[in-house]
Amino acid sequence: MDYTVNILALGIPFSVALLLASLGEMFNQRAGVFNLGCEGIMAMGAFLGMLVPYVAGRGGPVPGAFNILGLLLAAGVGALLGLFFGVVVVTFRAPQGIAGIGLQMFGVGTAGTLFRHFVGGTQSVPGIDRLPIPVLSEIPFLGPVLFSHNPLVYLTFLLVPAAWYILFKTPWGLRVRASGTNPRAADSMGIRVNLVRFQALAVGGALAGLAGAYLSLCQVKMFSDEIIAGRGFIAVALVYFGHWRPLRIMGGALLFSLAQALQLTIQGQGIDFPYEFAVMLPYALVIVVLAFSRESLLLGPTALGKPFNREMRT
């Protein structure tokens, strides 16, 4: 029972960064753009998220407002990077895959360079502490698993039904889906396809930046060059696995994170199990799951990855 509680209590907060980035990528792809630069935006978010409280307190405790400012700065810069990506792939119609890799390298490199300039070396911040929910956190088993996390964990899981509602029940969500499924028909109905794609990229960038800030402020409470560790690419893969639907994406994020929690538990408990295989397990799981998700090719937005030229109607 203790092992189960430990794995679940670790896995749920581990899933938050993936879930935030995946939901943002879902809006991008629903609008017809896939952003492989998610990893770079997350790296910038991770650096900027911890920079504000670090500068304010030099590693010591700071009022919670500085942590919130760090989150807002990370989300804001993430949105700007999303718009910058939009200029490249929507306005200039550059190949989305190549441009995404370029943004990934730009974000990771810039974050590392700025970190060494402004911070210097490895420094930790107090970050955002857990906020157990009174009464509910005392419930056996469910309390430590569901109600003993930091505030961003609760807000992120509330974002899942909110994202579903926005995507399937609002006029903007309809425009996003139309832009990614049949942009020519959407344009004939008066929808400004490229504007909608810019909006979706801004939303996706903001959520990716917030995901990075979650890592540096809530999960590891520091910044390093390897802090993202491929989560941006996994977030893109989870959108395919989740068939572009928030609830299924949440399931994928939890599956990967529970595998990660399992490998940490194996190491922490000193269980005789090959270390290399334990570290590899979550990433191997993503490949296996994607291999059995071939129907995603039939369910995805039909205009995904295709630029829209209004004048040429293509």
Tab-separated table of N, CA, C and O in Angstrom, residues 44-109:
chain	number	residue	atom	x	y	z
A	44	MET	N	12.790	28.365	-21.650
A	44	MET	CA	12.732	29.788	-21.327
A	44	MET	C	11.803	30.023	-20.132
A	44	MET	O	12.092	30.845	-19.246
A	45	GLY	N	10.681	29.330	-20.102
A	45	GLY	CA	9.760	29.473	-18.974
A	45	GLY	C	10.376	29.027	-17.663
A	45	GLY	O	10.193	29.661	-16.620
A	46	ALA	N	11.151	27.942	-17.718
A	46	ALA	CA	11.803	27.441	-16.509
A	46	ALA	C	12.810	28.458	-15.967
A	46	ALA	O	12.894	28.702	-14.754
A	47	PHE	N	13.570	29.063	-16.883
A	47	PHE	CA	14.553	30.061	-16.430
A	47	PHE	C	13.864	31.303	-15.873
A	47	PHE	O	14.178	31.771	-14.770
A	48	LEU	N	12.916	31.870	-16.637
A	48	LEU	CA	12.275	33.114	-16.208
A	48	LEU	C	11.420	32.904	-14.962
A	48	LEU	O	11.317	33.803	-14.118
A	49	GLY	N	10.834	31.726	-14.839
A	49	GLY	CA	10.007	31.456	-13.661
A	49	GLY	C	10.803	31.543	-12.377
A	49	GLY	O	10.325	32.086	-11.368
A	50	MET	N	12.031	31.001	-12.388
A	50	MET	CA	12.831	31.042	-11.155
A	50	MET	C	13.635	32.333	-11.035
A	50	MET	O	14.084	32.692	-9.933
A	51	LEU	N	13.820	33.080	-12.140
A	51	LEU	CA	14.655	34.287	-12.093
A	51	LEU	C	14.051	35.355	-11.177
A	51	LEU	O	14.771	35.982	-10.385
A	52	VAL	N	12.738	35.566	-11.283
A	52	VAL	CA	12.102	36.638	-10.503
A	52	VAL	C	12.250	36.403	-8.999
A	52	VAL	O	12.757	37.274	-8.279
A	53	PRO	N	11.844	35.258	-8.451
A	53	PRO	CA	12.035	35.056	-7.000
A	53	PRO	C	13.510	34.974	-6.604
A	53	PRO	O	13.873	35.366	-5.485
A	54	TYR	N	14.378	34.500	-7.517
A	54	TYR	CA	15.803	34.440	-7.173
A	54	TYR	C	16.398	35.845	-7.030
A	54	TYR	O	17.113	36.140	-6.077
A	55	VAL	N	16.083	36.733	-7.981
A	55	VAL	CA	16.598	38.107	-7.921
A	55	VAL	C	16.035	38.823	-6.692
A	55	VAL	O	16.746	39.583	-6.021
A	56	ALA	N	14.770	38.560	-6.386
A	56	ALA	CA	14.147	39.248	-5.251
A	56	ALA	C	14.705	38.781	-3.914
A	56	ALA	O	14.854	39.578	-2.986
A	57	GLY	N	15.019	37.516	-3.806
A	57	GLY	CA	15.431	36.993	-2.498
A	57	GLY	C	16.816	36.383	-2.456
A	57	GLY	O	17.249	35.915	-1.411
A	58	ARG	N	17.532	36.372	-3.598
A	58	ARG	CA	18.870	35.768	-3.660
A	58	ARG	C	18.879	34.350	-3.089
A	58	ARG	O	19.774	33.962	-2.320
A	59	GLY	N	17.852	33.614	-3.441
A	59	GLY	CA	17.775	32.223	-3.000
A	59	GLY	C	17.039	32.034	-1.696
A	59	GLY	O	16.764	30.905	-1.292
A	60	GLY	N	16.736	33.137	-0.994
A	60	GLY	CA	16.022	33.034	0.274
A	60	GLY	C	14.517	33.133	0.083
A	60	GLY	O	14.046	33.332	-1.039
A	61	PRO	N	13.770	33.030	1.166
A	61	PRO	CA	12.302	33.121	1.068
A	61	PRO	C	11.859	34.482	0.546
A	61	PRO	O	12.459	35.508	0.869
A	62	VAL	N	10.834	34.495	-0.257
A	62	VAL	CA	10.265	35.730	-0.798
A	62	VAL	C	8.753	35.654	-0.669
A	62	VAL	O	8.180	34.563	-0.570
A	63	PRO	N	8.076	36.818	-0.660
A	63	PRO	CA	6.597	36.775	-0.670
A	63	PRO	C	6.078	36.026	-1.894
A	63	PRO	O	6.723	36.011	-2.954
A	64	GLY	N	4.917	35.427	-1.733
A	64	GLY	CA	4.355	34.626	-2.823
A	64	GLY	C	4.118	35.407	-4.097
A	64	GLY	O	4.076	34.824	-5.184
A	65	ALA	N	3.985	36.741	-3.970
A	65	ALA	CA	3.732	37.553	-5.166
A	65	ALA	C	4.869	37.428	-6.172
A	65	ALA	O	4.636	37.494	-7.395
A	66	PHE	N	6.103	37.223	-5.698
A	66	PHE	CA	7.228	37.100	-6.640
A	66	PHE	C	7.152	35.777	-7.413
A	66	PHE	O	7.559	35.718	-8.577
A	67	ASN	N	6.685	34.745	-6.765
A	67	ASN	CA	6.483	33.485	-7.497
A	67	ASN	C	5.410	33.639	-8.571
A	67	ASN	O	5.551	33.121	-9.687
A	68	ILE	N	4.348	34.363	-8.208
A	68	ILE	CA	3.284	34.584	-9.194
A	68	ILE	C	3.806	35.419	-10.364
A	68	ILE	O	3.496	35.155	-11.529
A	69	LEU	N	4.628	36.431	-10.039
A	69	LEU	CA	5.227	37.234	-11.113
A	69	LEU	C	6.105	36.373	-12.023
A	69	LEU	O	6.125	36.553	-13.243
A	70	GLY	N	6.834	35.452	-11.421
A	70	GLY	CA	7.647	34.538	-12.216
A	70	GLY	C	6.796	33.697	-13.152
A	70	GLY	O	7.143	33.504	-14.329
A	71	LEU	N	5.674	33.208	-12.653
A	71	LEU	CA	4.773	32.408	-13.495
A	71	LEU	C	4.207	33.249	-14.638
A	71	LEU	O	4.137	32.800	-15.788
A	72	LEU	N	3.800	34.487	-14.294
A	72	LEU	CA	3.219	35.354	-15.328
A	72	LEU	C	4.259	35.727	-16.387
A	72	LEU	O	3.959	35.779	-17.584
A	73	LEU	N	5.491	36.004	-15.931
A	73	LEU	CA	6.548	36.337	-16.893
A	73	LEU	C	6.831	35.161	-17.819
A	73	LEU	O	6.984	35.325	-19.042
A	74	ALA	N	6.885	33.968	-17.256
A	74	ALA	CA	7.131	32.771	-18.070
A	74	ALA	C	6.020	32.566	-19.093
A	74	ALA	O	6.286	32.268	-20.270
A	75	ALA	N	4.759	32.740	-18.647
A	75	ALA	CA	3.630	32.563	-19.567
A	75	ALA	C	3.634	33.650	-20.643
A	75	ALA	O	3.368	33.376	-21.819
A	76	GLY	N	3.962	34.894	-20.246
A	76	GLY	CA	3.961	35.989	-21.208
A	76	GLY	C	5.033	35.817	-22.269
A	76	GLY	O	4.769	35.989	-23.472
A	77	VAL	N	6.241	35.470	-21.844
A	77	VAL	CA	7.313	35.263	-22.817
A	77	VAL	C	7.012	34.027	-23.676
A	77	VAL	O	7.306	34.006	-24.875
A	78	GLY	N	6.404	33.017	-23.083
A	78	GLY	CA	5.999	31.847	-23.864
A	78	GLY	C	5.019	32.220	-24.963
A	78	GLY	O	5.129	31.748	-26.097
A	79	ALA	N	4.056	33.099	-24.622
A	79	ALA	CA	3.090	33.543	-25.633
A	79	ALA	C	3.800	34.314	-26.756
A	79	ALA	O	3.484	34.141	-27.938
A	80	LEU	N	4.769	35.159	-26.390
A	80	LEU	CA	5.510	35.909	-27.412
A	80	LEU	C	6.307	34.975	-28.321
A	80	LEU	O	6.371	35.183	-29.541
A	81	LEU	N	6.914	33.948	-27.729
A	81	LEU	CA	7.650	32.988	-28.559
A	81	LEU	C	6.699	32.212	-29.472
A	81	LEU	O	7.051	31.874	-30.611
A	82	GLY	N	5.493	31.931	-28.965
A	82	GLY	CA	4.493	31.294	-29.818
A	82	GLY	C	4.131	32.179	-31.001
A	82	GLY	O	3.992	31.707	-32.142
A	83	LEU	N	3.977	33.490	-30.736
A	83	LEU	CA	3.669	34.421	-31.824
A	83	LEU	C	4.842	34.531	-32.802
A	83	LEU	O	4.640	34.629	-34.020
A	84	PHE	N	6.052	34.519	-32.260
A	84	PHE	CA	7.237	34.552	-33.128
A	84	PHE	C	7.260	33.321	-34.038
A	84	PHE	O	7.547	33.431	-35.245
A	85	PHE	N	6.931	32.182	-33.472
A	85	PHE	CA	6.858	30.956	-34.278
A	85	PHE	C	5.775	31.105	-35.354
A	85	PHE	O	5.934	30.640	-36.492
A	86	GLY	N	4.674	31.798	-34.987
A	86	GLY	CA	3.606	32.029	-35.956
A	86	GLY	C	4.069	32.879	-37.129
A	86	GLY	O	3.672	32.639	-38.271
A	87	VAL	N	4.893	33.892	-36.839
A	87	VAL	CA	5.415	34.733	-37.930
A	87	VAL	C	6.197	33.876	-38.923
A	87	VAL	O	6.078	34.032	-40.141
A	88	VAL	N	6.954	32.927	-38.379
A	88	VAL	CA	7.811	32.097	-39.241
A	88	VAL	C	6.986	31.105	-40.065
A	88	VAL	O	7.194	30.982	-41.282
A	89	VAL	N	6.054	30.422	-39.420
A	89	VAL	CA	5.374	29.310	-40.113
A	89	VAL	C	4.027	29.705	-40.704
A	89	VAL	O	3.555	29.069	-41.650
A	90	VAL	N	3.360	30.727	-40.146
A	90	VAL	CA	2.056	31.145	-40.681
A	90	VAL	C	2.242	32.253	-41.708
A	90	VAL	O	1.729	32.168	-42.822
A	91	THR	N	2.992	33.293	-41.337
A	91	THR	CA	3.171	34.416	-42.266
A	91	THR	C	4.122	34.055	-43.406
A	91	THR	O	3.809	34.262	-44.581
A	92	PHE	N	5.304	33.502	-43.044
A	92	PHE	CA	6.296	33.185	-44.088
A	92	PHE	C	6.199	31.742	-44.566
A	92	PHE	O	6.948	31.334	-45.446
A	93	ARG	N	5.319	30.966	-43.974
A	93	ARG	CA	5.030	29.590	-44.416
A	93	ARG	C	6.275	28.709	-44.472
A	93	ARG	O	6.453	27.896	-45.383
A	94	ALA	N	7.147	28.869	-43.492
A	94	ALA	CA	8.317	27.991	-43.402
A	94	ALA	C	7.867	26.589	-42.980
A	94	ALA	O	6.830	26.439	-42.328
A	95	PRO	N	8.615	25.549	-43.336
A	95	PRO	CA	8.255	24.196	-42.896
A	95	PRO	C	8.192	24.130	-41.366
A	95	PRO	O	9.124	24.531	-40.661
A	96	GLN	N	7.057	23.640	-40.862
A	96	GLN	CA	6.829	23.698	-39.420
A	96	GLN	C	7.807	22.834	-38.623
A	96	GLN	O	8.223	23.201	-37.519
A	97	GLY	N	8.160	21.683	-39.169
A	97	GLY	CA	9.081	20.798	-38.447
A	97	GLY	C	10.456	21.432	-38.258
A	97	GLY	O	11.004	21.452	-37.153
A	98	ILE	N	11.005	21.947	-39.345
A	98	ILE	CA	12.331	22.562	-39.281
A	98	ILE	C	12.306	23.804	-38.397
A	98	ILE	O	13.205	24.029	-37.568
A	99	ALA	N	11.277	24.640	-38.560
A	99	ALA	CA	11.175	25.854	-37.752
A	99	ALA	C	11.035	25.509	-36.270
A	99	ALA	O	11.583	26.194	-35.395
A	100	GLY	N	10.295	24.436	-35.969
A	100	GLY	CA	10.131	24.028	-34.573
A	100	GLY	C	11.445	23.591	-33.952
A	100	GLY	O	11.739	23.926	-32.794
A	101	ILE	N	12.226	22.845	-34.708
A	101	ILE	CA	13.543	22.426	-34.194
A	101	ILE	C	14.426	23.651	-33.956
A	101	ILE	O	15.152	23.734	-32.959
A	102	GLY	N	14.332	24.627	-34.870
A	102	GLY	CA	15.098	25.853	-34.678
A	102	GLY	C	14.679	26.582	-33.412
A	102	GLY	O	15.527	27.077	-32.654
A	103	LEU	N	13.363	26.664	-33.165
A	103	LEU	CA	12.882	27.330	-31.951
A	103	LEU	C	13.315	26.567	-30.702
A	103	LEU	O	13.651	27.176	-29.673
A	104	GLN	N	13.326	25.247	-30.800
A	104	GLN	CA	13.778	24.444	-29.656
A	104	GLN	C	15.230	24.757	-29.316
A	104	GLN	O	15.581	24.990	-28.143
A	105	MET	N	16.078	24.805	-30.332
A	105	MET	CA	17.492	25.091	-30.093
A	105	MET	C	17.685	26.524	-29.602
A	105	MET	O	18.495	26.785	-28.705
A	106	PHE	N	16.913	27.459	-30.165
A	106	PHE	CA	17.008	28.862	-29.745
A	106	PHE	C	16.600	29.012	-28.276
A	106	PHE	O	17.293	29.672	-27.478
A	107	GLY	N	15.495	28.398	-27.891
A	107	GLY	CA	15.003	28.535	-26.519
A	107	GLY	C	15.934	27.918	-25.499
A	107	GLY	O	16.266	28.540	-24.474
A	108	VAL	N	16.384	26.698	-25.769
A	108	VAL	CA	17.278	26.014	-24.823
A	108	VAL	C	18.604	26.759	-24.695
A	108	VAL	O	19.122	26.979	-23.587
A	109	GLY	N	19.145	27.181	-25.842
A	109	GLY	CA	20.424	27.888	-25.815
A	109	GLY	C	20.324	29.243	-25.137
A	109	GLY	O	21.190	29.621	-24.336
